[in-house]
Amino acid sequence: MQEKTTRLRYQNCFAVNRVGLGGGLALLWNEEVIVDIKSYSKHHVDAVVHSENGSYWRCTGVYGHPESEKKNTLGSC
């Protein structure tokens, strides 16, 4: 993942390894912010992002199953 992070011109990366043939999850950011990972699973990454000016915000990325009949399994992470 570090190679992709560099190629995309980001300085930092948090990655959740893939399970099976899935692609995994990644959160990338530059040095202008501080990212505090709060929780993660194979289906989500939850973080608080702190800006240089002192403000902060919550970032929650969720990835559901691509097959619609299996999307309800997200809650069982």
A tleap script that builds the chain and sets N, CA, C and O, in Angstrom:
source leaprc.protein.ff14SB
mol = sequence {
  NMET GLN GLU LYS THR THR ARG LEU ARG TYR
  GLN ASN CYS PHE ALA VAL ASN ARG VAL GLY
  LEU GLY GLY GLY LEU ALA LEU LEU TRP ASN
  GLU GLU VAL ILE VAL ASP ILE LYS SER TYR
  SER LYS HIE HIE VAL ASP ALA VAL VAL HIE
  SER GLU ASN GLY SER TYR TRP ARG CYS THR
  GLY VAL TYR GLY HIE PRO GLU SER GLU LYS
  LYS ASN THR LEU GLY SER CCYS
}
set mol.1.N position { 0.818 -1.193 0.000 }
set mol.1.CA position { 0.000 0.000 0.000 }
set mol.1.C position { 0.864 1.260 0.000 }
set mol.1.O position { 0.454 2.300 -0.516 }
set mol.2.N position { 2.058 1.164 0.579 }
set mol.2.CA position { 2.935 2.337 0.636 }
set mol.2.C position { 3.272 2.851 -0.756 }
set mol.2.O position { 3.353 4.062 -0.962 }
set mol.3.N position { 3.467 1.956 -1.707 }
set mol.3.CA position { 3.762 2.370 -3.082 }
set mol.3.C position { 2.610 3.170 -3.670 }
set mol.3.O position { 2.834 4.189 -4.323 }
set mol.4.N position { 1.384 2.721 -3.445 }
set mol.4.CA position { 0.214 3.449 -3.948 }
set mol.4.C position { 0.055 4.785 -3.244 }
set mol.4.O position { -0.301 5.783 -3.870 }
set mol.5.N position { 0.318 4.806 -1.940 }
set mol.5.CA position { 0.231 6.053 -1.178 }
set mol.5.C position { 1.183 7.094 -1.752 }
set mol.5.O position { 0.803 8.248 -1.949 }
set mol.6.N position { 2.406 6.691 -2.018 }
set mol.6.CA position { 3.410 7.594 -2.589 }
set mol.6.C position { 3.025 8.021 -4.001 }
set mol.6.O position { 3.132 9.198 -4.345 }
set mol.7.N position { 2.584 7.080 -4.809 }
set mol.7.CA position { 2.217 7.393 -6.191 }
set mol.7.C position { 1.058 8.390 -6.250 }
set mol.7.O position { 1.006 9.233 -7.146 }
set mol.8.N position { 0.135 8.293 -5.300 }
set mol.8.CA position { -1.000 9.209 -5.250 }
set mol.8.C position { -0.667 10.517 -4.533 }
set mol.8.O position { -1.523 11.391 -4.404 }
set mol.9.N position { 0.579 10.651 -4.067 }
set mol.9.CA position { 1.122 11.851 -3.429 }
set mol.9.C position { 0.501 12.147 -2.064 }
set mol.9.O position { 0.238 13.301 -1.723 }
set mol.10.N position { 0.275 11.097 -1.299 }
set mol.10.CA position { -0.130 11.234 0.094 }
set mol.10.C position { 1.044 10.824 0.972 }
set mol.10.O position { 1.903 10.051 0.546 }
set mol.11.N position { 1.082 11.339 2.191 }
set mol.11.CA position { 2.180 11.010 3.087 }
set mol.11.C position { 1.815 9.894 4.078 }
set mol.11.O position { 2.702 9.213 4.592 }
set mol.12.N position { 0.526 9.706 4.345 }
set mol.12.CA position { 0.102 8.767 5.379 }
set mol.12.C position { -0.998 7.850 4.882 }
set mol.12.O position { -1.775 8.194 3.991 }
set mol.13.N position { -1.040 6.668 5.488 }
set mol.13.CA position { -2.034 5.677 5.085 }
set mol.13.C position { -2.383 4.775 6.263 }
set mol.13.O position { -1.513 4.373 7.035 }
set mol.14.N position { -3.661 4.468 6.384 }
set mol.14.CA position { -4.129 3.420 7.286 }
set mol.14.C position { -4.855 2.411 6.408 }
set mol.14.O position { -5.756 2.783 5.657 }
set mol.15.N position { -4.479 1.155 6.492 }
set mol.15.CA position { -5.069 0.138 5.624 }
set mol.15.C position { -5.598 -1.034 6.431 }
set mol.15.O position { -5.009 -1.444 7.431 }
set mol.16.N position { -6.727 -1.564 5.972 }
set mol.16.CA position { -7.290 -2.798 6.502 }
set mol.16.C position { -7.061 -3.849 5.428 }
set mol.16.O position { -7.537 -3.711 4.301 }
set mol.17.N position { -6.337 -4.890 5.780 }
set mol.17.CA position { -6.019 -5.928 4.800 }
set mol.17.C position { -7.266 -6.571 4.215 }
set mol.17.O position { -8.308 -6.654 4.866 }
set mol.18.N position { -7.143 -7.013 3.002 }
set mol.18.CA position { -8.268 -7.661 2.340 }
set mol.18.C position { -8.539 -9.034 2.951 }
set mol.18.O position { -7.665 -9.652 3.559 }
set mol.19.N position { -9.760 -9.483 2.772 }
set mol.19.CA position { -10.173 -10.818 3.188 }
set mol.19.C position { -10.567 -11.563 1.921 }
set mol.19.O position { -11.470 -11.124 1.208 }
set mol.20.N position { -9.915 -12.672 1.627 }
set mol.20.CA position { -10.207 -13.411 0.401 }
set mol.20.C position { -9.776 -12.616 -0.817 }
set mol.20.O position { -8.648 -12.127 -0.886 }
set mol.21.N position { -10.680 -12.491 -1.777 }
set mol.21.CA position { -10.367 -11.782 -3.024 }
set mol.21.C position { -10.717 -10.305 -2.975 }
set mol.21.O position { -10.479 -9.584 -3.943 }
set mol.22.N position { -11.281 -9.842 -1.861 }
set mol.22.CA position { -11.655 -8.440 -1.735 }
set mol.22.C position { -10.435 -7.531 -1.778 }
set mol.22.O position { -9.303 -7.986 -1.610 }
set mol.23.N position { -10.674 -6.248 -2.004 }
set mol.23.CA position { -9.579 -5.302 -2.158 }
set mol.23.C position { -9.075 -4.673 -0.884 }
set mol.23.O position { -8.022 -4.035 -0.903 }
set mol.24.N position { -9.788 -4.825 0.245 }
set mol.24.CA position { -9.402 -4.170 1.476 }
set mol.24.C position { -9.853 -2.719 1.491 }
set mol.24.O position { -10.499 -2.257 0.550 }
set mol.25.N position { -9.514 -1.999 2.555 }
set mol.25.CA position { -9.883 -0.596 2.712 }
set mol.25.C position { -8.640 0.222 3.017 }
set mol.25.O position { -7.688 -0.281 3.614 }
set mol.26.N position { -8.650 1.476 2.607 }
set mol.26.CA position { -7.525 2.357 2.912 }
set mol.26.C position { -8.018 3.783 3.107 }
set mol.26.O position { -8.929 4.241 2.418 }
set mol.27.N position { -7.405 4.469 4.050 }
set mol.27.CA position { -7.638 5.891 4.285 }
set mol.27.C position { -6.289 6.569 4.127 }
set mol.27.O position { -5.340 6.235 4.835 }
set mol.28.N position { -6.195 7.525 3.196 }
set mol.28.CA position { -4.936 8.218 2.922 }
set mol.28.C position { -5.093 9.694 3.253 }
set mol.28.O position { -6.161 10.271 3.046 }
set mol.29.N position { -4.011 10.316 3.775 }
set mol.29.CA position { -4.076 11.736 4.082 }
set mol.29.C position { -2.690 12.365 4.019 }
set mol.29.O position { -1.668 11.682 4.084 }
set mol.30.N position { -2.690 13.699 3.889 }
set mol.30.CA position { -1.446 14.470 3.826 }
set mol.30.C position { -1.071 14.976 5.210 }
set mol.30.O position { -1.833 14.850 6.168 }
set mol.31.N position { 0.115 15.547 5.288 }
set mol.31.CA position { 0.656 15.997 6.569 }
set mol.31.C position { -0.052 17.213 7.152 }
set mol.31.O position { 0.213 17.580 8.296 }
set mol.32.N position { -0.942 17.844 6.400 }
set mol.32.CA position { -1.652 19.026 6.898 }
set mol.32.C position { -2.666 18.689 7.981 }
set mol.32.O position { -3.139 19.587 8.677 }
set mol.33.N position { -3.006 17.427 8.136 }
set mol.33.CA position { -3.985 17.017 9.132 }
set mol.33.C position { -3.415 15.883 9.987 }
set mol.33.O position { -2.464 15.203 9.600 }
set mol.34.N position { -4.018 15.706 11.142 }
set mol.34.CA position { -3.706 14.568 12.016 }
set mol.34.C position { -4.944 13.690 12.035 }
set mol.34.O position { -6.051 14.175 12.268 }
set mol.35.N position { -4.764 12.416 11.795 }
set mol.35.CA position { -5.886 11.480 11.755 }
set mol.35.C position { -5.771 10.527 12.936 }
set mol.35.O position { -4.736 9.896 13.149 }
set mol.36.N position { -6.851 10.436 13.693 }
set mol.36.CA position { -6.927 9.559 14.859 }
set mol.36.C position { -7.939 8.454 14.552 }
set mol.36.O position { -9.145 8.698 14.574 }
set mol.37.N position { -7.460 7.251 14.267 }
set mol.37.CA position { -8.337 6.124 13.951 }
set mol.37.C position { -9.048 5.700 15.234 }
set mol.37.O position { -8.402 5.392 16.236 }
set mol.38.N position { -10.374 5.686 15.199 }
set mol.38.CA position { -11.169 5.312 16.370 }
set mol.38.C position { -11.551 3.838 16.350 }
set mol.38.O position { -11.510 3.172 17.385 }
set mol.39.N position { -11.922 3.326 15.179 }
set mol.39.CA position { -12.254 1.906 15.052 }
set mol.39.C position { -12.188 1.515 13.589 }
set mol.39.O position { -12.213 2.363 12.697 }
set mol.40.N position { -12.102 0.207 13.360 }
set mol.40.CA position { -12.091 -0.297 11.991 }
set mol.40.C position { -12.476 -1.770 11.982 }
set mol.40.O position { -12.377 -2.464 12.994 }
set mol.41.N position { -12.912 -2.224 10.827 }
set mol.41.CA position { -13.210 -3.633 10.587 }
set mol.41.C position { -13.015 -3.872 9.099 }
set mol.41.O position { -12.542 -2.986 8.388 }
set mol.42.N position { -13.367 -5.039 8.628 }
set mol.42.CA position { -13.245 -5.303 7.193 }
set mol.42.C position { -14.274 -4.510 6.388 }
set mol.42.O position { -14.213 -4.485 5.159 }
set mol.43.N position { -15.230 -3.853 7.085 }
set mol.43.CA position { -16.276 -3.093 6.396 }
set mol.43.C position { -16.247 -1.594 6.673 }
set mol.43.O position { -17.012 -0.854 6.054 }
set mol.44.N position { -15.399 -1.120 7.575 }
set mol.44.CA position { -15.423 0.314 7.861 }
set mol.44.C position { -14.089 0.807 8.427 }
set mol.44.O position { -13.281 0.036 8.945 }
set mol.45.N position { -13.895 2.117 8.308 }
set mol.45.CA position { -12.820 2.834 9.007 }
set mol.45.C position { -13.468 4.091 9.579 }
set mol.45.O position { -14.114 4.849 8.855 }
set mol.46.N position { -13.295 4.305 10.866 }
set mol.46.CA position { -13.863 5.455 11.550 }
set mol.46.C position { -12.716 6.255 12.158 }
set mol.46.O position { -11.888 5.699 12.880 }
set mol.47.N position { -12.660 7.558 11.872 }
set mol.47.CA position { -11.543 8.384 12.328 }
set mol.47.C position { -11.996 9.800 12.651 }
set mol.47.O position { -13.036 10.261 12.180 }
set mol.48.N position { -11.194 10.481 13.465 }
set mol.48.CA position { -11.367 11.914 13.701 }
set mol.48.C position { -10.195 12.604 13.022 }
set mol.48.O position { -9.039 12.235 13.229 }
set mol.49.N position { -10.505 13.616 12.202 }
set mol.49.CA position { -9.495 14.357 11.443 }
set mol.49.C position { -9.324 15.734 12.081 }
set mol.49.O position { -10.285 16.494 12.200 }
set mol.50.N position { -8.093 16.049 12.489 }
set mol.50.CA position { -7.774 17.324 13.125 }
set mol.50.C position { -7.027 18.203 12.116 }
set mol.50.O position { -5.996 17.799 11.577 }
set mol.51.N position { -7.548 19.398 11.865 }
set mol.51.CA position { -6.925 20.345 10.940 }
set mol.51.C position { -5.909 21.220 11.664 }
set mol.51.O position { -5.907 21.303 12.892 }
set mol.52.N position { -5.048 21.871 10.890 }
set mol.52.CA position { -4.030 22.756 11.461 }
set mol.52.C position { -4.629 23.918 12.236 }
set mol.52.O position { -4.016 24.411 13.182 }
set mol.53.N position { -5.830 24.365 11.846 }
set mol.53.CA position { -6.458 25.512 12.506 }
set mol.53.C position { -7.200 25.135 13.785 }
set mol.53.O position { -7.857 25.983 14.389 }
set mol.54.N position { -7.103 23.873 14.205 }
set mol.54.CA position { -7.729 23.439 15.451 }
set mol.54.C position { -9.101 22.805 15.290 }
set mol.54.O position { -9.625 22.216 16.235 }
set mol.55.N position { -9.681 22.918 14.117 }
set mol.55.CA position { -10.989 22.295 13.905 }
set mol.55.C position { -10.820 20.789 13.693 }
set mol.55.O position { -9.734 20.314 13.364 }
set mol.56.N position { -11.894 20.064 13.884 }
set mol.56.CA position { -11.852 18.622 13.654 }
set mol.56.C position { -13.203 18.135 13.155 }
set mol.56.O position { -14.225 18.793 13.348 }
set mol.57.N position { -13.195 16.993 12.522 }
set mol.57.CA position { -14.423 16.400 12.011 }
set mol.57.C position { -14.292 14.884 11.975 }
set mol.57.O position { -13.188 14.340 12.000 }
set mol.58.N position { -15.408 14.228 11.917 }
set mol.58.CA position { -15.449 12.763 11.905 }
set mol.58.C position { -15.490 12.265 10.479 }
set mol.58.O position { -16.219 12.801 9.645 }
set mol.59.N position { -14.711 11.246 10.202 }
set mol.59.CA position { -14.685 10.621 8.880 }
set mol.59.C position { -14.980 9.131 9.073 }
set mol.59.O position { -14.214 8.424 9.729 }
set mol.60.N position { -16.076 8.664 8.508 }
set mol.60.CA position { -16.429 7.255 8.598 }
set mol.60.C position { -16.664 6.729 7.196 }
set mol.60.O position { -17.598 7.144 6.509 }
set mol.61.N position { -15.807 5.814 6.780 }
set mol.61.CA position { -15.947 5.191 5.471 }
set mol.61.C position { -16.496 3.785 5.645 }
set mol.61.O position { -15.996 3.008 6.458 }
set mol.62.N position { -17.540 3.462 4.868 }
set mol.62.CA position { -18.196 2.167 4.980 }
set mol.62.C position { -18.203 1.500 3.619 }
set mol.62.O position { -18.503 2.126 2.603 }
set mol.63.N position { -17.868 0.218 3.617 }
set mol.63.CA position { -17.914 -0.561 2.384 }
set mol.63.C position { -18.845 -1.744 2.601 }
set mol.63.O position { -18.587 -2.599 3.449 }
set mol.64.N position { -19.927 -1.792 1.832 }
set mol.64.CA position { -20.880 -2.892 1.935 }
set mol.64.C position { -20.589 -3.971 0.919 }
set mol.64.O position { -19.779 -3.786 0.011 }
set mol.65.N position { -21.245 -5.082 1.076 }
set mol.65.CA position { -21.083 -6.196 0.147 }
set mol.65.C position { -21.618 -5.802 -1.221 }
set mol.65.O position { -22.679 -5.182 -1.300 }
set mol.66.N position { -20.912 -6.144 -2.315 }
set mol.66.CA position { -21.354 -5.737 -3.649 }
set mol.66.C position { -22.640 -6.421 -4.119 }
set mol.66.O position { -23.325 -5.891 -4.994 }
set mol.67.N position { -22.982 -7.576 -3.565 }
set mol.67.CA position { -24.215 -8.267 -3.951 }
set mol.67.C position { -25.352 -7.781 -3.054 }
set mol.67.O position { -25.275 -7.902 -1.831 }
set mol.68.N position { -26.409 -7.231 -3.662 }
set mol.68.CA position { -27.471 -6.583 -2.897 }
set mol.68.C position { -28.122 -7.504 -1.873 }
set mol.68.O position { -28.529 -7.034 -0.810 }
set mol.69.N position { -28.234 -8.786 -2.153 }
set mol.69.CA position { -28.877 -9.687 -1.186 }
set mol.69.C position { -28.005 -9.937 0.048 }
set mol.69.O position { -28.484 -10.494 1.036 }
set mol.70.N position { -26.738 -9.533 0.003 }
set mol.70.CA position { -25.850 -9.710 1.145 }
set mol.70.C position { -25.512 -8.403 1.852 }
set mol.70.O position { -24.711 -8.402 2.787 }
set mol.71.N position { -26.104 -7.296 1.425 }
set mol.71.CA position { -25.778 -6.001 2.026 }
set mol.71.C position { -26.178 -5.911 3.489 }
set mol.71.O position { -25.595 -5.122 4.232 }
set mol.72.N position { -27.160 -6.699 3.923 }
set mol.72.CA position { -27.572 -6.655 5.323 }
set mol.72.C position { -26.537 -7.282 6.249 }
set mol.72.O position { -26.700 -7.199 7.467 }
set mol.73.N position { -25.486 -7.901 5.735 }
set mol.73.CA position { -24.445 -8.480 6.584 }
set mol.73.C position { -23.482 -7.432 7.112 }
set mol.73.O position { -22.609 -7.759 7.916 }
set mol.74.N position { -23.612 -6.200 6.692 }
set mol.74.CA position { -22.714 -5.141 7.144 }
set mol.74.C position { -22.763 -4.994 8.668 }
set mol.74.O position { -21.730 -4.756 9.294 }
set mol.75.N position { -23.914 -5.128 9.257 }
set mol.75.CA position { -24.057 -4.964 10.703 }
set mol.75.C position { -23.388 -6.051 11.517 }
set mol.75.O position { -23.281 -5.916 12.736 }
set mol.76.N position { -22.936 -7.119 10.891 }
set mol.76.CA position { -22.331 -8.219 11.640 }
set mol.76.C position { -20.803 -8.216 11.510 }
set mol.76.O position { -20.181 -9.278 11.527 }
set mol.77.N position { -20.201 -7.042 11.381 }
set mol.77.CA position { -18.746 -6.914 11.236 }
set mol.77.C position { -18.030 -7.481 12.416 }
set mol.77.O position { -16.800 -7.458 12.461 }
savepdb mol mol.pdb
quit
